[in-house]
mmCIF file of C-alpha atoms and ligand atoms in Angstrom:
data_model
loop_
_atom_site.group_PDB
_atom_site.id
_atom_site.type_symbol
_atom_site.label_atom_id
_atom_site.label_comp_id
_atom_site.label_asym_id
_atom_site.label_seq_id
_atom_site.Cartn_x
_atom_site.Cartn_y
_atom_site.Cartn_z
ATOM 1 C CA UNK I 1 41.243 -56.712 -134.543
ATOM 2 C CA UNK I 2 44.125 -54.480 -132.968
ATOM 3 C CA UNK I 3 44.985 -50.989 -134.299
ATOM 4 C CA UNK I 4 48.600 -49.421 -134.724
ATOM 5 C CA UNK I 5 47.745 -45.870 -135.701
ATOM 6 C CA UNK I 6 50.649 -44.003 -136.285
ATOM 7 C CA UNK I 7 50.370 -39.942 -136.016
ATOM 8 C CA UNK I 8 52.602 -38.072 -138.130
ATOM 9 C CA UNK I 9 51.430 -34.977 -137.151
ATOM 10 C CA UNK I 10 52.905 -32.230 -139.028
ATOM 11 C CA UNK I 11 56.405 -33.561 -137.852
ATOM 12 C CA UNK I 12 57.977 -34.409 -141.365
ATOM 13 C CA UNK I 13 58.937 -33.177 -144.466
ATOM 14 C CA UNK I 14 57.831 -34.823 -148.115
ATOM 15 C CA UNK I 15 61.156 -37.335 -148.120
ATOM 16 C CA UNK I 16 60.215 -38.097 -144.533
ATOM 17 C CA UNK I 17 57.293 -39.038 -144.685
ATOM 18 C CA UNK I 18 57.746 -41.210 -147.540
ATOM 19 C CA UNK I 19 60.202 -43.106 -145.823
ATOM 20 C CA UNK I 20 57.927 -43.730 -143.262
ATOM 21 C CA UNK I 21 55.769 -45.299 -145.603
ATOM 22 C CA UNK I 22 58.149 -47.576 -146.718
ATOM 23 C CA UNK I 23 58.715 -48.619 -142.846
ATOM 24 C CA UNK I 24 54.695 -49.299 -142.898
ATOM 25 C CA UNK I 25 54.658 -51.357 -146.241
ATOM 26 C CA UNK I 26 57.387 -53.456 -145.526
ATOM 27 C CA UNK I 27 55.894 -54.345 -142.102
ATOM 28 C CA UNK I 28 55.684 -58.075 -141.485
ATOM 29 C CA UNK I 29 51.715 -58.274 -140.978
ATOM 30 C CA UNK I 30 50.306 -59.630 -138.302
ATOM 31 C CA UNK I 31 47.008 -61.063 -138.800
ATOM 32 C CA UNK I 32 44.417 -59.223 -136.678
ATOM 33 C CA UNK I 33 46.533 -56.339 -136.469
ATOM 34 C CA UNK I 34 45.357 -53.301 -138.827
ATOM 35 C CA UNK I 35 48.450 -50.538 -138.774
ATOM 36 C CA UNK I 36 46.998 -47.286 -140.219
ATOM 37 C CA UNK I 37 49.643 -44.140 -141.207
ATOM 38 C CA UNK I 38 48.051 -40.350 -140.807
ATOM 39 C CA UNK I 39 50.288 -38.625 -142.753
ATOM 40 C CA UNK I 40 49.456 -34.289 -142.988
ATOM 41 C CA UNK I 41 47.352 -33.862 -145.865
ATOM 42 C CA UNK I 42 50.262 -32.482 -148.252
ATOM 43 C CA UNK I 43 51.938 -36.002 -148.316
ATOM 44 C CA UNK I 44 48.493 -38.055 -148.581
ATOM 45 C CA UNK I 45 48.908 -38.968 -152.206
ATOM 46 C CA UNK I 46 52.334 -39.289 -151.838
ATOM 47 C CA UNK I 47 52.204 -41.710 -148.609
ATOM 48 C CA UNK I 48 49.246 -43.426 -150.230
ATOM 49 C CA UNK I 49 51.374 -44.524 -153.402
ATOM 50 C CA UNK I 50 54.061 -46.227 -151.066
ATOM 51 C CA UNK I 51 51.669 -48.117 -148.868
ATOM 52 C CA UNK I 52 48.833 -48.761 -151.994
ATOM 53 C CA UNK I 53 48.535 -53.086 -152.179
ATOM 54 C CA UNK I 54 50.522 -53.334 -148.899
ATOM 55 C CA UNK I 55 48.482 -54.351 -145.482
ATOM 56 C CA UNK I 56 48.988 -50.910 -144.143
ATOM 57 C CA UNK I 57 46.297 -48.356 -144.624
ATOM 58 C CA UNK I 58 45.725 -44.843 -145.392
ATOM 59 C CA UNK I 59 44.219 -42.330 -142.508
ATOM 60 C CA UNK I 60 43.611 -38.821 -142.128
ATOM 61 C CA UNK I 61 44.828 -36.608 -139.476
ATOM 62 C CA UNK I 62 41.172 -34.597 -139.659
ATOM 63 C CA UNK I 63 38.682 -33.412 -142.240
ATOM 64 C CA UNK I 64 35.792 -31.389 -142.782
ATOM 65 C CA UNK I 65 32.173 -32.053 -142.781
ATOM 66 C CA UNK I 66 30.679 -30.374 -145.517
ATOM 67 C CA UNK I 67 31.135 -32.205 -148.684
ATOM 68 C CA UNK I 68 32.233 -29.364 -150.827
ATOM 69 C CA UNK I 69 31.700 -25.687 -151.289
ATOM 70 C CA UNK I 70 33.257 -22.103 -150.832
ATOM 71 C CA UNK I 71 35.558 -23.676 -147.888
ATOM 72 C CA UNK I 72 39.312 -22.090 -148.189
ATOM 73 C CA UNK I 73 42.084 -24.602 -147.159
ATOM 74 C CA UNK I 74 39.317 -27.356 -145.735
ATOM 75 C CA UNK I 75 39.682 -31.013 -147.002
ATOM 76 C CA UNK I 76 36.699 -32.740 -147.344
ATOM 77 C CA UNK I 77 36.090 -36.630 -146.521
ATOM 78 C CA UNK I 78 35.160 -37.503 -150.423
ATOM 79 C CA UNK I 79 38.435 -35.728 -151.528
ATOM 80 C CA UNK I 80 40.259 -38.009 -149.203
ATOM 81 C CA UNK I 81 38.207 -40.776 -150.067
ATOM 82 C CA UNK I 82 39.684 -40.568 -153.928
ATOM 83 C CA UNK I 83 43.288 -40.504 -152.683
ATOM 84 C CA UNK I 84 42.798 -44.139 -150.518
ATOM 85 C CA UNK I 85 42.077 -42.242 -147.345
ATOM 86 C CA UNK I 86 39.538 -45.435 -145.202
ATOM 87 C CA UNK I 87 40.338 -44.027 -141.580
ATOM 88 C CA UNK I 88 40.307 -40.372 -140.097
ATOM 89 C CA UNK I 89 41.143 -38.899 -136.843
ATOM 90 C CA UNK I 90 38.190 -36.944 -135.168
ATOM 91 C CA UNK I 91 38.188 -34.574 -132.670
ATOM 92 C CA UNK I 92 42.098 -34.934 -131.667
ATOM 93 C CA UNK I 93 43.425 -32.375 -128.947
ATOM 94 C CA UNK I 94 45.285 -30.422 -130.728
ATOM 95 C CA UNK I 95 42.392 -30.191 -133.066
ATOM 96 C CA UNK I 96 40.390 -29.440 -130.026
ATOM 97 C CA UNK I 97 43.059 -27.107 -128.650
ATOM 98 C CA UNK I 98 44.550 -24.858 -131.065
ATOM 99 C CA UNK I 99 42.001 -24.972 -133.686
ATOM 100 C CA UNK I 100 38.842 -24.522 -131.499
ATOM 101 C CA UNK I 101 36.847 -27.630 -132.151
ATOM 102 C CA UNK I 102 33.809 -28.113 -130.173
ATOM 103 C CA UNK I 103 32.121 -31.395 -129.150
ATOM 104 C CA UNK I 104 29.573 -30.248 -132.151
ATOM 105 C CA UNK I 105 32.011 -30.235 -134.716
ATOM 106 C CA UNK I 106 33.438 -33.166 -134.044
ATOM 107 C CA UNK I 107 29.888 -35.159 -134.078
ATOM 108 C CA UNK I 108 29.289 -33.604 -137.460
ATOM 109 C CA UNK I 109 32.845 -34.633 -138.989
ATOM 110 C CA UNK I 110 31.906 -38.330 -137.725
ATOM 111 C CA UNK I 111 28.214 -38.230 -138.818
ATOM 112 C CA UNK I 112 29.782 -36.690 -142.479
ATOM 113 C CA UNK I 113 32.932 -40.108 -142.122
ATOM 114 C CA UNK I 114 30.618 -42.502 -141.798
ATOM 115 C CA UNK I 115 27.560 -41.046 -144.324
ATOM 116 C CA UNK I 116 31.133 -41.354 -146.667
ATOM 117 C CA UNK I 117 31.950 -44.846 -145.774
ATOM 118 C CA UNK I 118 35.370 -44.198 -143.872
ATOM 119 C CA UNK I 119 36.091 -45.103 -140.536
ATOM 120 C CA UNK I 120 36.331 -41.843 -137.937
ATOM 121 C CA UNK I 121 38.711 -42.532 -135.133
ATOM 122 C CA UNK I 122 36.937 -40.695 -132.606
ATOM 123 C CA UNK I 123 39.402 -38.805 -130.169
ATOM 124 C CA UNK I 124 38.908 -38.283 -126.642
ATOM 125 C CA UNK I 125 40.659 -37.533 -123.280
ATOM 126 C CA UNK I 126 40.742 -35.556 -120.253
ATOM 127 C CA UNK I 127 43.292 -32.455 -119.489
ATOM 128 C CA UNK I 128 45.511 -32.359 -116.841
ATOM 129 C CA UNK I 129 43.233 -30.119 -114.675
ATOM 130 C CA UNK I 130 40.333 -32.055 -115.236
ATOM 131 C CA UNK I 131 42.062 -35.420 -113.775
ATOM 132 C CA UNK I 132 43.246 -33.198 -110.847
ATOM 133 C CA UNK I 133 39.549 -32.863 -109.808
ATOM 134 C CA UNK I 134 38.641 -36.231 -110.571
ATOM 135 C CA UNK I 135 36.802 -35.196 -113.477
ATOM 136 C CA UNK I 136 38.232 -37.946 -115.793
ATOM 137 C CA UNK I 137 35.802 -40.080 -116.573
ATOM 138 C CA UNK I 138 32.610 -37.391 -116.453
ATOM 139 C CA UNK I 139 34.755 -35.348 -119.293
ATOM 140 C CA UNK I 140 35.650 -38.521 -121.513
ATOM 141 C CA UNK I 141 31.763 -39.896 -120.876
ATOM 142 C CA UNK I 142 30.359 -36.872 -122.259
ATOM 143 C CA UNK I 143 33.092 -36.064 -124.888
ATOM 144 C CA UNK I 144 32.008 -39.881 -126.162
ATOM 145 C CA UNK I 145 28.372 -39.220 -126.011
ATOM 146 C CA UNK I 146 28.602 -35.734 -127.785
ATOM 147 C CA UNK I 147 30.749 -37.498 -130.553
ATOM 148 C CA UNK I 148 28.168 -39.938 -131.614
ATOM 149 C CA UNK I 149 24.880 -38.307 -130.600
ATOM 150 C CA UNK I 150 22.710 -38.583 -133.427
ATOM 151 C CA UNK I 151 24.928 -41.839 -135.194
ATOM 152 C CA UNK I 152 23.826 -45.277 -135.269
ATOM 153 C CA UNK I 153 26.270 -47.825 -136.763
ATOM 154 C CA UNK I 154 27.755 -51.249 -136.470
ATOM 155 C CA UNK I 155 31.357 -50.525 -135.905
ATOM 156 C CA UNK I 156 33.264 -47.396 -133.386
ATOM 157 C CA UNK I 157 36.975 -46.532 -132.920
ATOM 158 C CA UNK I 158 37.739 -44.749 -130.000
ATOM 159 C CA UNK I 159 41.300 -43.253 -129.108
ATOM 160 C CA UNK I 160 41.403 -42.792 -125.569
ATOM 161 C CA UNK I 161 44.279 -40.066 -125.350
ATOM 162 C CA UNK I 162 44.221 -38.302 -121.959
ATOM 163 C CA UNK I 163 45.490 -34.648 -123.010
ATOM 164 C CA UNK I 164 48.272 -34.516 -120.296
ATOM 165 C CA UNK I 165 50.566 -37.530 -121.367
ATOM 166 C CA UNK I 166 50.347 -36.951 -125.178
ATOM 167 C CA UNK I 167 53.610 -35.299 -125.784
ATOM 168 C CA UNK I 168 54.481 -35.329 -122.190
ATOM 169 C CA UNK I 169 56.835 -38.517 -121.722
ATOM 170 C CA UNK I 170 54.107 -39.512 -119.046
ATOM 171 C CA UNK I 171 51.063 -41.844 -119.371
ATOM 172 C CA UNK I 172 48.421 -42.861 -116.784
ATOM 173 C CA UNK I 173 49.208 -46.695 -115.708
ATOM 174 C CA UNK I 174 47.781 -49.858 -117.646
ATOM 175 C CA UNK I 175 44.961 -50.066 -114.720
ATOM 176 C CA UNK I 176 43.678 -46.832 -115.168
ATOM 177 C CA UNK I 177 43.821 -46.584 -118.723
ATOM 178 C CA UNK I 178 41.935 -49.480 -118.852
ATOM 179 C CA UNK I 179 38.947 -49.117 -116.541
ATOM 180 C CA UNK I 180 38.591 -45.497 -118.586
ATOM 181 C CA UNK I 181 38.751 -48.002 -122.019
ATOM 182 C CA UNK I 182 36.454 -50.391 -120.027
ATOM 183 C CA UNK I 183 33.764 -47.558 -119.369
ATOM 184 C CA UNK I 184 34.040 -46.057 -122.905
ATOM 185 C CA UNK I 185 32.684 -49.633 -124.366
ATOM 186 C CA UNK I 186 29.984 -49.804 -121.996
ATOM 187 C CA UNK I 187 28.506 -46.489 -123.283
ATOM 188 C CA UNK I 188 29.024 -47.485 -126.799
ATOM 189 C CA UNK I 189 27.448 -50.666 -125.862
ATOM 190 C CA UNK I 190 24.099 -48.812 -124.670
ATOM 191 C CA UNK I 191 23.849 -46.012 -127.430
ATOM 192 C CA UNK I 192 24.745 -48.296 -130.195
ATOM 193 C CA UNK I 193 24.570 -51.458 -129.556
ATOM 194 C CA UNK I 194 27.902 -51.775 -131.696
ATOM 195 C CA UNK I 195 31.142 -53.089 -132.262
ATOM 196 C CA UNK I 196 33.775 -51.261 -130.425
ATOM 197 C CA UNK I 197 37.470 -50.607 -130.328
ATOM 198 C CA UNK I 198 39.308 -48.291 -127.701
ATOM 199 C CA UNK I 199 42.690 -47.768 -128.373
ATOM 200 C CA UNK I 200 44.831 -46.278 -126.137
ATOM 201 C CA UNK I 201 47.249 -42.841 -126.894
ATOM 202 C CA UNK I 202 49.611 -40.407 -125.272
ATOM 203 C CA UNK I 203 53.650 -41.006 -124.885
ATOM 204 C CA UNK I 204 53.136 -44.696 -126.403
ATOM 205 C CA UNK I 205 56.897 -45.757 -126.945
ATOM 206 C CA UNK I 206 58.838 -48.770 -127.180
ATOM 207 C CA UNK I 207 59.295 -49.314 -123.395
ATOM 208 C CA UNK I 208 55.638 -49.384 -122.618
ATOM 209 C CA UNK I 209 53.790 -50.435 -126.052
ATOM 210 C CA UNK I 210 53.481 -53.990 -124.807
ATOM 211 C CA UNK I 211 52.279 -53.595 -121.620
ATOM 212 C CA UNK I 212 49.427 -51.363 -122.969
ATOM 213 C CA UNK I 213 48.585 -53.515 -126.244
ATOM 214 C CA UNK I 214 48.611 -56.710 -123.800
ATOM 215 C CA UNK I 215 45.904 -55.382 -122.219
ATOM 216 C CA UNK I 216 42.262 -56.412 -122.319
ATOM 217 C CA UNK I 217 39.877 -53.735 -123.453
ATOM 218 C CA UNK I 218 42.845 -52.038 -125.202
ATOM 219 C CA UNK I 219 42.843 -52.763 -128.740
ATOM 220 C CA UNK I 220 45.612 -50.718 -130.039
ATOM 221 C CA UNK I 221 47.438 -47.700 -129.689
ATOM 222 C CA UNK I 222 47.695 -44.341 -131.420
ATOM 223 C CA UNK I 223 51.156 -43.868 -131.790
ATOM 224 C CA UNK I 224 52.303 -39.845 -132.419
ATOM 225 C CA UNK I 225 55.987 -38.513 -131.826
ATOM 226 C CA UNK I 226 57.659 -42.223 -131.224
ATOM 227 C CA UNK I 227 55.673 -43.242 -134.944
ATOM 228 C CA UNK I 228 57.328 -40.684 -136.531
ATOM 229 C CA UNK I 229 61.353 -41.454 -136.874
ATOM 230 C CA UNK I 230 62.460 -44.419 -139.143
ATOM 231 C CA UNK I 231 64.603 -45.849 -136.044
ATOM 232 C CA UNK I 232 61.849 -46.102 -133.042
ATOM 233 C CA UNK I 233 58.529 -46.624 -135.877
ATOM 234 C CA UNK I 234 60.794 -49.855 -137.140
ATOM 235 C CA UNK I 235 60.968 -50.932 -133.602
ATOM 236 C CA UNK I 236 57.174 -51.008 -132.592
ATOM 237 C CA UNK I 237 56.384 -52.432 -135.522
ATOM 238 C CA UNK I 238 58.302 -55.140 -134.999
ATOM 239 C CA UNK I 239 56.995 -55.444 -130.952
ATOM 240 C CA UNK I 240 53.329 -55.871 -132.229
ATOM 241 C CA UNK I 241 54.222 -59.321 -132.898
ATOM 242 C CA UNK I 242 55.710 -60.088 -129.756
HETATM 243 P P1 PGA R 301 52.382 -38.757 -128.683
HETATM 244 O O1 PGA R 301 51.052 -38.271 -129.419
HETATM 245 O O2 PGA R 301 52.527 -40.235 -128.967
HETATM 246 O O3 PGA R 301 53.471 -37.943 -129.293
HETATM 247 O O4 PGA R 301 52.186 -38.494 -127.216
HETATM 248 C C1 PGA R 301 49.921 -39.084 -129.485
HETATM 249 C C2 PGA R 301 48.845 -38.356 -130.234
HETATM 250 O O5 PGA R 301 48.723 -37.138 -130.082
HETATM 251 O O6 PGA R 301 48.088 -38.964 -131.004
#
């Protein structure tokens, strides 16, 4: 199975968005290929009813771990779960970044996705100061291992986003995306023992989504600013069965 993950970020507005969704639902589908939409959690339900009996699926851009309580403005996973949510992003950057999440929280959000049944995309990447000091694959390895320490299951989705191309215009070439991809399975292999996907994010775009979902040990992308206008999300759709 290959993954299309497009994240929406908190790029659009409620007529936006919904748009989007109609891009996703009317997507010819290819088999093998599973394309997920993350809208921001005030256009779930309304994304969700636009791509509800379609072969697109419903994801969250984050969510908290405990399952309910006195928790101000957190979303929990069995909230999501009742709008359609079946995938959520874990441990993105800019979660990482601007909101302050540790390795710790972002093992306990996938321990608390799986214990709910939906799939935890599990976010990880290097900054631009770590690759300068040839740190890249010593920060993803432990980023991976921190995420599932403590989880045993049959089935992992890994987003290998390196923190300096998302956004950027820039990504690191096919090779060296892929021996980081390459590594990432071997450690899932060992802990786990499990079924594993590593898709690939950061600047994805129409002039280099094909050379990047052509690629062995890549099994998708995670698609963010290019995913979400009408004109460029139409065109990658329609690559993915080129
Ligand atoms: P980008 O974002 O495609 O805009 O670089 C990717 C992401 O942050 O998931």
């Amino acid at each position: 199975m290959k993954y299309f993950i497009a994240n929406w970020k908190m790029y659009l507005g409620l007529a936006e968005a919904r748009a989007l969704a109609e891009v996703a639902r009317a997507a010819h589908s290819e088999e093998n290929t599973q394309v997920v939409v993350c809208p921001s959690f005030a256009h779930i339900d309304a994304v969700g009813g636009v791509v509800r009996g379609s072969a697109a699926a419903l994801g969250a851009q984050d969510a908290y771990f405990e399952p309910s309580g006195a928790y101000t403005s957190a979303v929990g996973i069995e909230q999501l779960k009742e709008l359609g949510v079946s995938y959520v992003l874990v441990g993105h950057s800019e979660r990482r970044h601007y909101f302050g999440e540790t390795d710790d929280v972002v093992n306990k959000k996938v321990k608390a996705a799986y214990a709910a049944g939906i799939q935890p995309i599990i976010c990880v990447g290097e900054t631009e100061q770590e690759r300068s000091a040839g740190q890249t694959k010593s920060r993803v390895s432990a980023q991976v291992h921190a995420a599932l320490q403590g989880v045993s299951v049959k089935k992992v989705i890994i987003a290998y986003e390196p923190v300096w191309a998302i956004g950027a215009g820039k990504t690191p070439s096919v090779e060296d995306a892929q021996s980081v991809h390459r590594m990432i399975k071997q450690i899932v292999k060992e802990t786990q023992g499990a079924e594993c996907s590593v898709l690939y994010g950061g600047s994805v775009t129409q002039d280099n989504l094909q050379a990047f979902w052509n690629t062995p040990d890549i099994d998708g992308v995670l698609v963010g600013g290019a995913s979400a206008h009408k004109k460029t999300l139409i065109s990658l759709l329609a690559l993915l069965s080129h």
